[in-house]
């Protein structure tokens, strides 16, 4: 039997509740498709601070490095708001991304047909269905470039620098081309090559890389146009690849197309198939412990993990279809609408399993 060894970081707030549902679904999928998940539960975030005084204990980092991949709920909460910056739960999140070399951030933006009324985009534009994957460079560019402040001629100034090397562009482009190969073989590279030298190098490098992927249809778009096209005609996109800062903005814009924060999954990948999978929402301390959190973003993150890190694509597709089917009948309070049965966090997990 195929075995997959993953580290699970439940985290804080609703983290443990939503992760438990995803684990339930993973085990059920494993039974059906003939694989076994082995879970190593480790600490990160506020729960780690309470136990060890550190948001990211070395033991957790070591365990993650040995695992096939990492699965995370969410971290943080008001209990740790007074803790100094580098000791806050969120410092654990930045620390683990750095320690594991996670340079590619994947954010799917999709509409689940039963939830189409929650999307702010008109049905006539999406035809009730949409599935875009944004691949954002995560460890380079202006957020990590040379920066500074000073005073010149009596006036204060500040600057930040956008800098990319060819190898940084190549590795993120490779992730994106390979993602496109697993999807509809269409890649849009987003830059600002009409103005920025860094973007011109980005575009030139992506074009060179495209020779290795003749089956992928590549096009280029300026970031301002892309921001517009995402709401004007989002169905034209399959995979989008872009820099850290452009991806930060575009992925938030695209994710809102789905209309509900409790539905949005994400992955951060490094070389090979290693990655960290998590819902994009936080620990929702306002509803923690009430059993009403929506576990679907976490369950969909588990499906991404099966597809992109563990080569269990069939099980992943089954889970995504089961989520769709569950939404036809039941809703957690955040997405509740008249005519549906209102269920708890675990009720939603059970319904997904019923539809596998
Ligand atoms: P949040 O995403 O936790 O919550 C925003 C709102 O959305 C809240 O009203 C919450 O109840 C609701 N919500 C979020 N997820 C939900 C779900 N699955 N089901 C139903 N409702 C859901 O953002 P916030 O309130 O700004 O942050 C709370 C804490 O989470 C903070 O400590 C923040 O730093 C942390 N945070 C962590 C991560 C992470 O772990 N990756 C990401 C963002 C925020």
mmCIF file of C-alpha atoms and ligand atoms in Angstrom:
data_model
loop_
_atom_site.group_PDB
_atom_site.id
_atom_site.type_symbol
_atom_site.label_atom_id
_atom_site.label_comp_id
_atom_site.label_asym_id
_atom_site.label_seq_id
_atom_site.Cartn_x
_atom_site.Cartn_y
_atom_site.Cartn_z
ATOM 1 C CA UNK A 1 0.000 0.000 0.000
ATOM 2 C CA UNK A 2 1.254 3.530 -0.797
ATOM 3 C CA UNK A 3 2.108 5.460 2.380
ATOM 4 C CA UNK A 4 2.417 9.234 2.741
ATOM 5 C CA UNK A 5 4.140 10.797 5.747
ATOM 6 C CA UNK A 6 2.950 14.290 6.526
ATOM 7 C CA UNK A 7 3.504 16.731 9.366
ATOM 8 C CA UNK A 8 0.264 18.256 10.626
ATOM 9 C CA UNK A 9 0.297 21.662 12.322
ATOM 10 C CA UNK A 10 -3.180 22.229 13.730
ATOM 11 C CA UNK A 11 -2.293 25.670 15.087
ATOM 12 C CA UNK A 12 -4.714 27.891 17.009
ATOM 13 C CA UNK A 13 -8.317 29.058 17.058
ATOM 14 C CA UNK A 14 -10.396 27.054 14.582
ATOM 15 C CA UNK A 15 -7.196 25.332 13.335
ATOM 16 C CA UNK A 16 -7.698 22.070 15.268
ATOM 17 C CA UNK A 17 -11.421 21.819 14.335
ATOM 18 C CA UNK A 18 -10.929 22.296 10.598
ATOM 19 C CA UNK A 19 -7.798 20.135 10.415
ATOM 20 C CA UNK A 20 -9.654 17.243 12.102
ATOM 21 C CA UNK A 21 -12.240 17.324 9.302
ATOM 22 C CA UNK A 22 -9.571 17.335 6.594
ATOM 23 C CA UNK A 23 -7.809 14.381 8.260
ATOM 24 C CA UNK A 24 -11.139 12.515 8.342
ATOM 25 C CA UNK A 25 -11.585 13.141 4.611
ATOM 26 C CA UNK A 26 -7.974 12.164 3.799
ATOM 27 C CA UNK A 27 -8.391 8.867 5.664
ATOM 28 C CA UNK A 28 -11.665 8.124 3.878
ATOM 29 C CA UNK A 29 -10.064 8.909 0.495
ATOM 30 C CA UNK A 30 -7.088 6.704 1.417
ATOM 31 C CA UNK A 31 -9.400 3.792 2.144
ATOM 32 C CA UNK A 32 -11.124 4.184 -1.205
ATOM 33 C CA UNK A 33 -7.986 4.722 -3.313
ATOM 34 C CA UNK A 34 -5.578 2.372 -1.514
ATOM 35 C CA UNK A 35 -3.152 4.677 0.292
ATOM 36 C CA UNK A 36 -2.359 5.295 3.944
ATOM 37 C CA UNK A 37 -1.670 8.679 5.504
ATOM 38 C CA UNK A 38 0.763 8.768 8.452
ATOM 39 C CA UNK A 39 0.408 11.944 10.537
ATOM 40 C CA UNK A 40 3.073 13.489 12.728
ATOM 41 C CA UNK A 41 1.362 16.193 14.822
ATOM 42 C CA UNK A 42 3.745 19.057 15.693
ATOM 43 C CA UNK A 43 3.383 22.493 17.266
ATOM 44 C CA UNK A 44 3.499 25.900 15.593
ATOM 45 C CA UNK A 45 2.005 29.284 16.464
ATOM 46 C CA UNK A 46 0.334 30.231 19.746
ATOM 47 C CA UNK A 47 0.025 26.627 20.931
ATOM 48 C CA UNK A 48 3.796 26.254 20.459
ATOM 49 C CA UNK A 49 4.441 29.471 22.419
ATOM 50 C CA UNK A 50 2.322 28.122 25.304
ATOM 51 C CA UNK A 51 4.176 24.800 25.339
ATOM 52 C CA UNK A 52 7.757 25.792 24.476
ATOM 53 C CA UNK A 53 8.020 29.606 24.553
ATOM 54 C CA UNK A 54 8.774 29.636 20.785
ATOM 55 C CA UNK A 55 6.314 30.037 17.865
ATOM 56 C CA UNK A 56 8.383 27.636 15.731
ATOM 57 C CA UNK A 57 10.268 25.023 17.775
ATOM 58 C CA UNK A 58 13.312 23.444 16.091
ATOM 59 C CA UNK A 59 11.667 20.019 16.574
ATOM 60 C CA UNK A 60 8.840 21.150 14.271
ATOM 61 C CA UNK A 61 11.254 22.387 11.580
ATOM 62 C CA UNK A 62 13.234 19.120 11.727
ATOM 63 C CA UNK A 63 10.056 17.015 11.450
ATOM 64 C CA UNK A 64 8.798 19.086 8.474
ATOM 65 C CA UNK A 65 12.101 18.648 6.627
ATOM 66 C CA UNK A 66 11.804 14.870 6.921
ATOM 67 C CA UNK A 67 8.143 14.661 5.856
ATOM 68 C CA UNK A 68 6.658 14.246 2.355
ATOM 69 C CA UNK A 69 4.831 17.548 2.926
ATOM 70 C CA UNK A 70 3.242 19.735 5.589
ATOM 71 C CA UNK A 71 -0.414 20.440 6.351
ATOM 72 C CA UNK A 72 -1.416 23.507 8.362
ATOM 73 C CA UNK A 73 -4.641 24.823 9.938
ATOM 74 C CA UNK A 74 -4.101 28.437 11.025
ATOM 75 C CA UNK A 75 -2.180 30.294 13.708
ATOM 76 C CA UNK A 76 -2.645 33.355 15.893
ATOM 77 C CA UNK A 77 -5.205 34.924 18.168
ATOM 78 C CA UNK A 78 -5.761 37.721 20.692
ATOM 79 C CA UNK A 79 -4.172 35.689 23.501
ATOM 80 C CA UNK A 80 -0.723 36.316 21.956
ATOM 81 C CA UNK A 81 -1.312 39.920 20.761
ATOM 82 C CA UNK A 82 0.963 41.348 23.481
ATOM 83 C CA UNK A 83 3.910 39.103 22.565
ATOM 84 C CA UNK A 84 6.873 40.885 20.821
ATOM 85 C CA UNK A 85 6.905 40.696 16.981
ATOM 86 C CA UNK A 86 9.523 37.983 16.477
ATOM 87 C CA UNK A 87 7.846 35.764 19.092
ATOM 88 C CA UNK A 88 4.290 36.119 17.782
ATOM 89 C CA UNK A 89 2.443 33.100 16.341
ATOM 90 C CA UNK A 90 2.620 34.647 12.841
ATOM 91 C CA UNK A 91 6.442 34.685 13.115
ATOM 92 C CA UNK A 92 6.164 30.883 13.064
ATOM 93 C CA UNK A 93 4.460 31.108 9.694
ATOM 94 C CA UNK A 94 7.161 33.302 8.122
ATOM 95 C CA UNK A 95 9.829 31.152 9.795
ATOM 96 C CA UNK A 96 8.530 27.874 8.399
ATOM 97 C CA UNK A 97 8.246 29.314 4.866
ATOM 98 C CA UNK A 98 11.872 30.427 5.049
ATOM 99 C CA UNK A 99 13.142 27.233 6.714
ATOM 100 C CA UNK A 100 11.499 25.039 4.070
ATOM 101 C CA UNK A 101 12.504 27.236 1.084
ATOM 102 C CA UNK A 102 8.912 27.657 -0.096
ATOM 103 C CA UNK A 103 9.329 29.997 -3.079
ATOM 104 C CA UNK A 104 6.132 29.316 -5.042
ATOM 105 C CA UNK A 105 2.724 30.243 -3.729
ATOM 106 C CA UNK A 106 -0.274 28.618 -5.398
ATOM 107 C CA UNK A 107 -3.710 30.080 -5.005
ATOM 108 C CA UNK A 108 -6.626 28.608 -6.882
ATOM 109 C CA UNK A 109 -9.570 30.915 -7.518
ATOM 110 C CA UNK A 110 -12.637 28.964 -8.446
ATOM 111 C CA UNK A 111 -16.365 29.129 -8.292
ATOM 112 C CA UNK A 112 -18.223 26.090 -7.011
ATOM 113 C CA UNK A 113 -21.435 25.950 -9.035
ATOM 114 C CA UNK A 114 -23.752 25.609 -5.995
ATOM 115 C CA UNK A 115 -22.149 28.762 -4.488
ATOM 116 C CA UNK A 116 -22.184 30.879 -7.624
ATOM 117 C CA UNK A 117 -24.556 33.437 -6.104
ATOM 118 C CA UNK A 118 -21.852 34.250 -3.503
ATOM 119 C CA UNK A 119 -19.480 35.472 -6.239
ATOM 120 C CA UNK A 120 -19.439 39.239 -6.785
ATOM 121 C CA UNK A 121 -18.866 38.592 -10.519
ATOM 122 C CA UNK A 122 -22.002 38.382 -12.679
ATOM 123 C CA UNK A 123 -23.084 34.909 -13.718
ATOM 124 C CA UNK A 124 -23.150 36.054 -17.362
ATOM 125 C CA UNK A 125 -19.365 36.560 -17.142
ATOM 126 C CA UNK A 126 -18.410 33.346 -15.333
ATOM 127 C CA UNK A 127 -21.263 31.144 -16.614
ATOM 128 C CA UNK A 128 -21.347 29.799 -13.077
ATOM 129 C CA UNK A 129 -17.939 28.246 -13.304
ATOM 130 C CA UNK A 130 -14.368 29.399 -13.138
ATOM 131 C CA UNK A 131 -11.047 27.803 -12.233
ATOM 132 C CA UNK A 132 -7.844 29.873 -12.224
ATOM 133 C CA UNK A 133 -4.520 29.036 -10.580
ATOM 134 C CA UNK A 134 -2.251 31.909 -9.589
ATOM 135 C CA UNK A 135 1.428 31.028 -9.144
ATOM 136 C CA UNK A 136 3.153 33.796 -7.184
ATOM 137 C CA UNK A 137 6.905 34.077 -6.579
ATOM 138 C CA UNK A 138 7.217 34.185 -2.796
ATOM 139 C CA UNK A 139 10.797 34.779 -1.696
ATOM 140 C CA UNK A 140 12.228 37.408 -4.073
ATOM 141 C CA UNK A 141 11.445 40.777 -5.626
ATOM 142 C CA UNK A 142 10.673 44.057 -3.915
ATOM 143 C CA UNK A 143 9.619 42.541 -0.560
ATOM 144 C CA UNK A 144 13.165 41.227 -0.135
ATOM 145 C CA UNK A 145 15.185 43.738 -2.211
ATOM 146 C CA UNK A 146 17.499 46.496 -1.059
ATOM 147 C CA UNK A 147 15.601 49.168 0.811
ATOM 148 C CA UNK A 148 16.328 52.268 2.791
ATOM 149 C CA UNK A 149 15.287 55.615 4.149
ATOM 150 C CA UNK A 150 17.166 58.852 4.547
ATOM 151 C CA UNK A 151 17.089 62.615 4.160
ATOM 152 C CA UNK A 152 18.193 64.450 1.004
ATOM 153 C CA UNK A 153 18.231 68.248 0.699
ATOM 154 C CA UNK A 154 16.226 68.443 3.916
ATOM 155 C CA UNK A 155 13.525 66.086 2.616
ATOM 156 C CA UNK A 156 12.816 62.567 3.857
ATOM 157 C CA UNK A 157 12.904 59.746 1.261
ATOM 158 C CA UNK A 158 12.419 55.994 1.192
ATOM 159 C CA UNK A 159 13.022 53.352 -1.478
ATOM 160 C CA UNK A 160 12.527 49.624 -2.143
ATOM 161 C CA UNK A 161 14.081 47.654 -4.995
ATOM 162 C CA UNK A 162 12.576 45.089 -7.354
ATOM 163 C CA UNK A 163 15.361 42.680 -8.336
ATOM 164 C CA UNK A 164 15.114 39.205 -9.851
ATOM 165 C CA UNK A 165 17.860 36.859 -11.004
ATOM 166 C CA UNK A 166 17.411 34.533 -13.978
ATOM 167 C CA UNK A 167 17.528 31.474 -11.708
ATOM 168 C CA UNK A 168 14.782 32.885 -9.452
ATOM 169 C CA UNK A 169 12.576 33.499 -12.506
ATOM 170 C CA UNK A 170 13.396 30.099 -14.015
ATOM 171 C CA UNK A 171 12.386 28.100 -10.946
ATOM 172 C CA UNK A 172 9.018 29.853 -10.524
ATOM 173 C CA UNK A 173 8.367 29.634 -14.282
ATOM 174 C CA UNK A 174 9.090 25.891 -14.134
ATOM 175 C CA UNK A 175 6.522 25.486 -11.336
ATOM 176 C CA UNK A 176 3.985 27.387 -13.440
ATOM 177 C CA UNK A 177 4.644 25.510 -16.706
ATOM 178 C CA UNK A 178 4.360 22.197 -14.868
ATOM 179 C CA UNK A 179 1.146 23.349 -13.224
ATOM 180 C CA UNK A 180 -0.214 24.295 -16.663
ATOM 181 C CA UNK A 181 0.723 20.822 -17.978
ATOM 182 C CA UNK A 182 -1.417 19.287 -15.191
ATOM 183 C CA UNK A 183 -4.325 21.600 -16.060
ATOM 184 C CA UNK A 184 -5.504 23.138 -19.364
ATOM 185 C CA UNK A 185 -2.010 23.868 -20.764
ATOM 186 C CA UNK A 186 -2.463 27.642 -20.863
ATOM 187 C CA UNK A 187 -0.078 30.019 -19.058
ATOM 188 C CA UNK A 188 -0.298 33.801 -18.721
ATOM 189 C CA UNK A 189 2.878 35.487 -17.489
ATOM 190 C CA UNK A 190 2.105 38.836 -15.881
ATOM 191 C CA UNK A 191 4.666 41.654 -15.741
ATOM 192 C CA UNK A 192 5.179 45.354 -16.388
ATOM 193 C CA UNK A 193 7.715 44.909 -19.190
ATOM 194 C CA UNK A 194 6.712 48.210 -20.820
ATOM 195 C CA UNK A 195 8.283 50.051 -17.855
ATOM 196 C CA UNK A 196 10.485 47.832 -15.662
ATOM 197 C CA UNK A 197 13.861 46.243 -16.497
ATOM 198 C CA UNK A 198 13.145 43.487 -13.958
ATOM 199 C CA UNK A 199 9.959 42.676 -15.894
ATOM 200 C CA UNK A 200 11.812 42.626 -19.229
ATOM 201 C CA UNK A 201 14.196 40.014 -17.802
ATOM 202 C CA UNK A 202 11.174 38.146 -16.390
ATOM 203 C CA UNK A 203 9.505 38.051 -19.811
ATOM 204 C CA UNK A 204 12.682 37.073 -21.707
ATOM 205 C CA UNK A 205 13.363 34.236 -19.239
ATOM 206 C CA UNK A 206 9.800 32.902 -19.350
ATOM 207 C CA UNK A 207 9.926 32.903 -23.188
ATOM 208 C CA UNK A 208 13.191 30.922 -23.096
ATOM 209 C CA UNK A 209 11.675 28.431 -20.641
ATOM 210 C CA UNK A 210 8.656 27.974 -22.901
ATOM 211 C CA UNK A 211 10.833 26.050 -25.390
ATOM 212 C CA UNK A 212 10.875 23.169 -22.869
ATOM 213 C CA UNK A 213 7.055 23.147 -22.759
ATOM 214 C CA UNK A 214 5.884 23.241 -26.402
ATOM 215 C CA UNK A 215 2.418 21.979 -25.433
ATOM 216 C CA UNK A 216 1.743 24.973 -23.181
ATOM 217 C CA UNK A 217 0.173 28.010 -24.839
ATOM 218 C CA UNK A 218 2.020 31.003 -23.343
ATOM 219 C CA UNK A 219 0.881 34.618 -23.429
ATOM 220 C CA UNK A 220 2.062 37.778 -21.653
ATOM 221 C CA UNK A 221 0.010 40.478 -20.015
ATOM 222 C CA UNK A 222 0.830 43.743 -18.254
ATOM 223 C CA UNK A 223 -0.246 43.702 -14.632
ATOM 224 C CA UNK A 224 -2.657 46.641 -14.967
ATOM 225 C CA UNK A 225 -4.429 44.908 -17.849
ATOM 226 C CA UNK A 226 -4.508 41.620 -15.899
ATOM 227 C CA UNK A 227 -6.186 43.323 -12.920
ATOM 228 C CA UNK A 228 -8.874 44.514 -15.343
ATOM 229 C CA UNK A 229 -9.208 41.226 -17.254
ATOM 230 C CA UNK A 230 -9.729 39.255 -14.013
ATOM 231 C CA UNK A 231 -13.089 40.955 -13.560
ATOM 232 C CA UNK A 232 -13.899 41.603 -17.236
ATOM 233 C CA UNK A 233 -13.205 38.155 -18.677
ATOM 234 C CA UNK A 234 -11.749 35.816 -16.014
ATOM 235 C CA UNK A 235 -12.577 32.709 -18.044
ATOM 236 C CA UNK A 236 -9.639 33.440 -20.388
ATOM 237 C CA UNK A 237 -7.184 32.361 -17.650
ATOM 238 C CA UNK A 238 -5.920 28.917 -16.704
ATOM 239 C CA UNK A 239 -2.575 29.435 -14.899
ATOM 240 C CA UNK A 240 -1.134 32.888 -14.140
ATOM 241 C CA UNK A 241 2.521 33.292 -13.102
ATOM 242 C CA UNK A 242 3.849 36.514 -11.664
ATOM 243 C CA UNK A 243 6.254 38.221 -9.271
ATOM 244 C CA UNK A 244 5.883 38.525 -5.511
ATOM 245 C CA UNK A 245 4.265 41.987 -5.356
ATOM 246 C CA UNK A 246 2.025 41.594 -8.438
ATOM 247 C CA UNK A 247 0.957 38.144 -7.222
ATOM 248 C CA UNK A 248 0.169 39.463 -3.759
ATOM 249 C CA UNK A 249 -2.365 41.888 -5.223
ATOM 250 C CA UNK A 250 -3.743 39.756 -8.078
ATOM 251 C CA UNK A 251 -4.240 36.637 -5.935
ATOM 252 C CA UNK A 252 -6.367 38.576 -3.447
ATOM 253 C CA UNK A 253 -8.396 40.055 -6.297
ATOM 254 C CA UNK A 254 -8.862 36.640 -7.935
ATOM 255 C CA UNK A 255 -9.687 34.845 -4.704
ATOM 256 C CA UNK A 256 -12.630 37.133 -4.080
ATOM 257 C CA UNK A 257 -14.215 35.789 -7.252
ATOM 258 C CA UNK A 258 -15.215 32.718 -5.222
ATOM 259 C CA UNK A 259 -17.042 34.962 -2.760
ATOM 260 C CA UNK A 260 -16.277 33.163 0.496
ATOM 261 C CA UNK A 261 -13.122 33.095 2.622
ATOM 262 C CA UNK A 262 -14.051 29.717 4.100
ATOM 263 C CA UNK A 263 -13.633 28.076 0.662
ATOM 264 C CA UNK A 264 -10.135 29.169 -0.351
ATOM 265 C CA UNK A 265 -7.196 26.748 -0.335
ATOM 266 C CA UNK A 266 -3.517 27.442 -0.940
ATOM 267 C CA UNK A 267 -0.140 25.785 -1.273
ATOM 268 C CA UNK A 268 3.446 26.966 -0.968
ATOM 269 C CA UNK A 269 5.928 24.797 -2.828
ATOM 270 C CA UNK A 270 9.701 24.356 -2.924
ATOM 271 C CA UNK A 271 11.808 22.199 -5.243
ATOM 272 C CA UNK A 272 10.434 18.866 -6.305
ATOM 273 C CA UNK A 273 7.073 17.999 -4.856
ATOM 274 C CA UNK A 274 7.533 19.269 -1.317
ATOM 275 C CA UNK A 275 4.996 21.816 -0.131
ATOM 276 C CA UNK A 276 2.993 23.332 2.698
ATOM 277 C CA UNK A 277 -0.786 23.304 2.304
ATOM 278 C CA UNK A 278 -3.192 25.556 4.208
ATOM 279 C CA UNK A 279 -6.468 27.452 3.910
ATOM 280 C CA UNK A 280 -5.946 31.161 3.167
ATOM 281 C CA UNK A 281 -8.103 32.300 6.084
ATOM 282 C CA UNK A 282 -6.785 32.872 9.615
ATOM 283 C CA UNK A 283 -7.594 31.238 12.933
ATOM 284 C CA UNK A 284 -10.990 32.980 13.251
ATOM 285 C CA UNK A 285 -10.772 33.402 17.052
ATOM 286 C CA UNK A 286 -14.296 34.902 17.064
ATOM 287 C CA UNK A 287 -15.829 31.503 16.235
ATOM 288 C CA UNK A 288 -13.187 29.115 17.639
ATOM 289 C CA UNK A 289 -14.584 26.228 19.667
ATOM 290 C CA UNK A 290 -18.188 26.805 18.538
ATOM 291 C CA UNK A 291 -18.145 24.011 15.953
ATOM 292 C CA UNK A 292 -19.420 26.337 13.218
ATOM 293 C CA UNK A 293 -16.246 26.997 11.173
ATOM 294 C CA UNK A 294 -16.350 26.064 7.509
ATOM 295 C CA UNK A 295 -13.800 23.245 6.992
ATOM 296 C CA UNK A 296 -13.994 23.276 3.171
ATOM 297 C CA UNK A 297 -10.938 25.496 2.519
ATOM 298 C CA UNK A 298 -8.917 23.064 4.622
ATOM 299 C CA UNK A 299 -10.436 20.004 2.952
ATOM 300 C CA UNK A 300 -9.685 21.562 -0.460
ATOM 301 C CA UNK A 301 -6.106 22.247 0.696
ATOM 302 C CA UNK A 302 -5.864 18.527 1.482
ATOM 303 C CA UNK A 303 -7.062 17.776 -2.066
ATOM 304 C CA UNK A 304 -4.339 20.093 -3.449
ATOM 305 C CA UNK A 305 -1.776 18.249 -1.335
ATOM 306 C CA UNK A 306 -2.883 14.898 -2.780
ATOM 307 C CA UNK A 307 -2.730 16.277 -6.308
ATOM 308 C CA UNK A 308 0.484 18.311 -6.300
ATOM 309 C CA UNK A 309 2.703 16.616 -3.688
ATOM 310 C CA UNK A 310 1.495 13.048 -3.257
ATOM 311 C CA UNK A 311 0.547 11.956 -6.806
ATOM 312 C CA UNK A 312 -2.967 10.986 -5.742
ATOM 313 C CA UNK A 313 -4.744 13.014 -8.421
ATOM 314 C CA UNK A 314 -7.745 10.724 -8.683
ATOM 315 C CA UNK A 315 -8.505 10.989 -4.956
ATOM 316 C CA UNK A 316 -7.998 14.769 -5.151
ATOM 317 C CA UNK A 317 -10.544 15.126 -7.956
ATOM 318 C CA UNK A 318 -12.983 12.920 -6.041
ATOM 319 C CA UNK A 319 -12.687 15.159 -2.955
ATOM 320 C CA UNK A 320 -13.286 18.289 -5.047
ATOM 321 C CA UNK A 321 -16.384 16.716 -6.593
ATOM 322 C CA UNK A 322 -17.573 15.588 -3.137
ATOM 323 C CA UNK A 323 -17.237 19.185 -1.870
ATOM 324 C CA UNK A 324 -19.372 20.348 -4.781
ATOM 325 C CA UNK A 325 -21.968 17.670 -4.053
ATOM 326 C CA UNK A 326 -22.010 18.490 -0.319
ATOM 327 C CA UNK A 327 -22.667 22.154 -1.130
ATOM 328 C CA UNK A 328 -25.810 21.146 -3.042
ATOM 329 C CA UNK A 329 -27.334 19.995 0.264
ATOM 330 C CA UNK A 330 -25.697 21.398 3.370
ATOM 331 C CA UNK A 331 -24.105 24.670 4.471
ATOM 332 C CA UNK A 332 -22.080 25.898 7.440
ATOM 333 C CA UNK A 333 -23.405 29.219 8.846
ATOM 334 C CA UNK A 334 -20.906 31.411 6.886
ATOM 335 C CA UNK A 335 -22.383 30.269 3.544
ATOM 336 C CA UNK A 336 -25.899 29.385 4.737
ATOM 337 C CA UNK A 337 -28.882 30.146 2.511
ATOM 338 C CA UNK A 338 -32.591 29.292 2.886
ATOM 339 C CA UNK A 339 -33.457 25.906 1.472
ATOM 340 C CA UNK A 340 -30.263 24.205 2.665
ATOM 341 C CA UNK A 341 -29.611 22.192 5.806
ATOM 342 C CA UNK A 342 -27.438 24.075 8.304
ATOM 343 C CA UNK A 343 -24.593 21.884 9.579
ATOM 344 C CA UNK A 344 -21.672 22.106 11.994
ATOM 345 C CA UNK A 345 -17.977 21.859 11.092
ATOM 346 C CA UNK A 346 -18.021 18.085 11.564
ATOM 347 C CA UNK A 347 -21.417 17.805 9.831
ATOM 348 C CA UNK A 348 -19.821 19.332 6.715
ATOM 349 C CA UNK A 349 -16.873 16.912 6.938
ATOM 350 C CA UNK A 350 -19.297 13.976 7.216
ATOM 351 C CA UNK A 351 -21.273 15.176 4.180
ATOM 352 C CA UNK A 352 -18.091 15.417 2.063
ATOM 353 C CA UNK A 353 -17.164 11.849 3.061
ATOM 354 C CA UNK A 354 -20.707 10.662 2.238
ATOM 355 C CA UNK A 355 -20.229 12.024 -1.310
ATOM 356 C CA UNK A 356 -16.789 10.494 -1.922
HETATM 357 P P1 LIG B 1 -9.571 35.408 9.831
HETATM 358 O O1 LIG B 1 -9.413 34.893 8.464
HETATM 359 O O2 LIG B 1 -9.163 34.526 10.944
HETATM 360 O O3 LIG B 1 -11.093 35.824 10.088
HETATM 361 C C1 LIG B 1 -11.753 36.841 9.316
HETATM 362 C C2 LIG B 1 -13.277 36.596 9.417
HETATM 363 O O4 LIG B 1 -13.616 35.471 8.607
HETATM 364 C C3 LIG B 1 -13.774 36.288 10.822
HETATM 365 O O5 LIG B 1 -15.050 36.861 11.007
HETATM 366 C C4 LIG B 1 -13.876 34.781 10.845
HETATM 367 O O6 LIG B 1 -14.847 34.279 11.746
HETATM 368 C C5 LIG B 1 -14.242 34.466 9.396
HETATM 369 N N1 LIG B 1 -13.698 33.166 8.995
HETATM 370 C C6 LIG B 1 -12.397 32.863 8.699
HETATM 371 N N2 LIG B 1 -12.280 31.581 8.398
HETATM 372 C C7 LIG B 1 -13.506 31.040 8.482
HETATM 373 C C8 LIG B 1 -14.023 29.733 8.291
HETATM 374 N N3 LIG B 1 -13.243 28.690 7.937
HETATM 375 N N4 LIG B 1 -15.349 29.516 8.493
HETATM 376 C C9 LIG B 1 -16.147 30.532 8.828
HETATM 377 N N5 LIG B 1 -15.738 31.798 9.029
HETATM 378 C C10 LIG B 1 -14.409 32.045 8.851
HETATM 379 O O7 LIG B 1 -8.752 36.782 9.890
HETATM 380 P P2 LIG B 1 -8.448 37.747 11.131
HETATM 381 O O8 LIG B 1 -9.645 37.820 12.026
HETATM 382 O O9 LIG B 1 -7.908 38.969 10.527
HETATM 383 O O10 LIG B 1 -7.257 37.030 11.913
HETATM 384 C C11 LIG B 1 -7.426 36.215 13.076
HETATM 385 C C12 LIG B 1 -6.063 35.647 13.464
HETATM 386 O O11 LIG B 1 -5.579 34.782 12.420
HETATM 387 C C13 LIG B 1 -4.981 36.708 13.655
HETATM 388 O O12 LIG B 1 -4.196 36.345 14.777
HETATM 389 C C14 LIG B 1 -4.194 36.649 12.370
HETATM 390 O O13 LIG B 1 -2.863 37.081 12.531
HETATM 391 C C15 LIG B 1 -4.254 35.184 12.066
HETATM 392 N N6 LIG B 1 -4.050 34.832 10.640
HETATM 393 C C16 LIG B 1 -3.405 33.669 10.412
HETATM 394 C C17 LIG B 1 -3.241 33.220 9.107
HETATM 395 C C18 LIG B 1 -2.571 31.904 8.898
HETATM 396 O O14 LIG B 1 -2.422 31.133 9.827
HETATM 397 N N7 LIG B 1 -2.176 31.572 7.668
HETATM 398 C C19 LIG B 1 -3.740 33.966 8.034
HETATM 399 C C20 LIG B 1 -4.436 35.148 8.307
HETATM 400 C C21 LIG B 1 -4.588 35.569 9.634
#
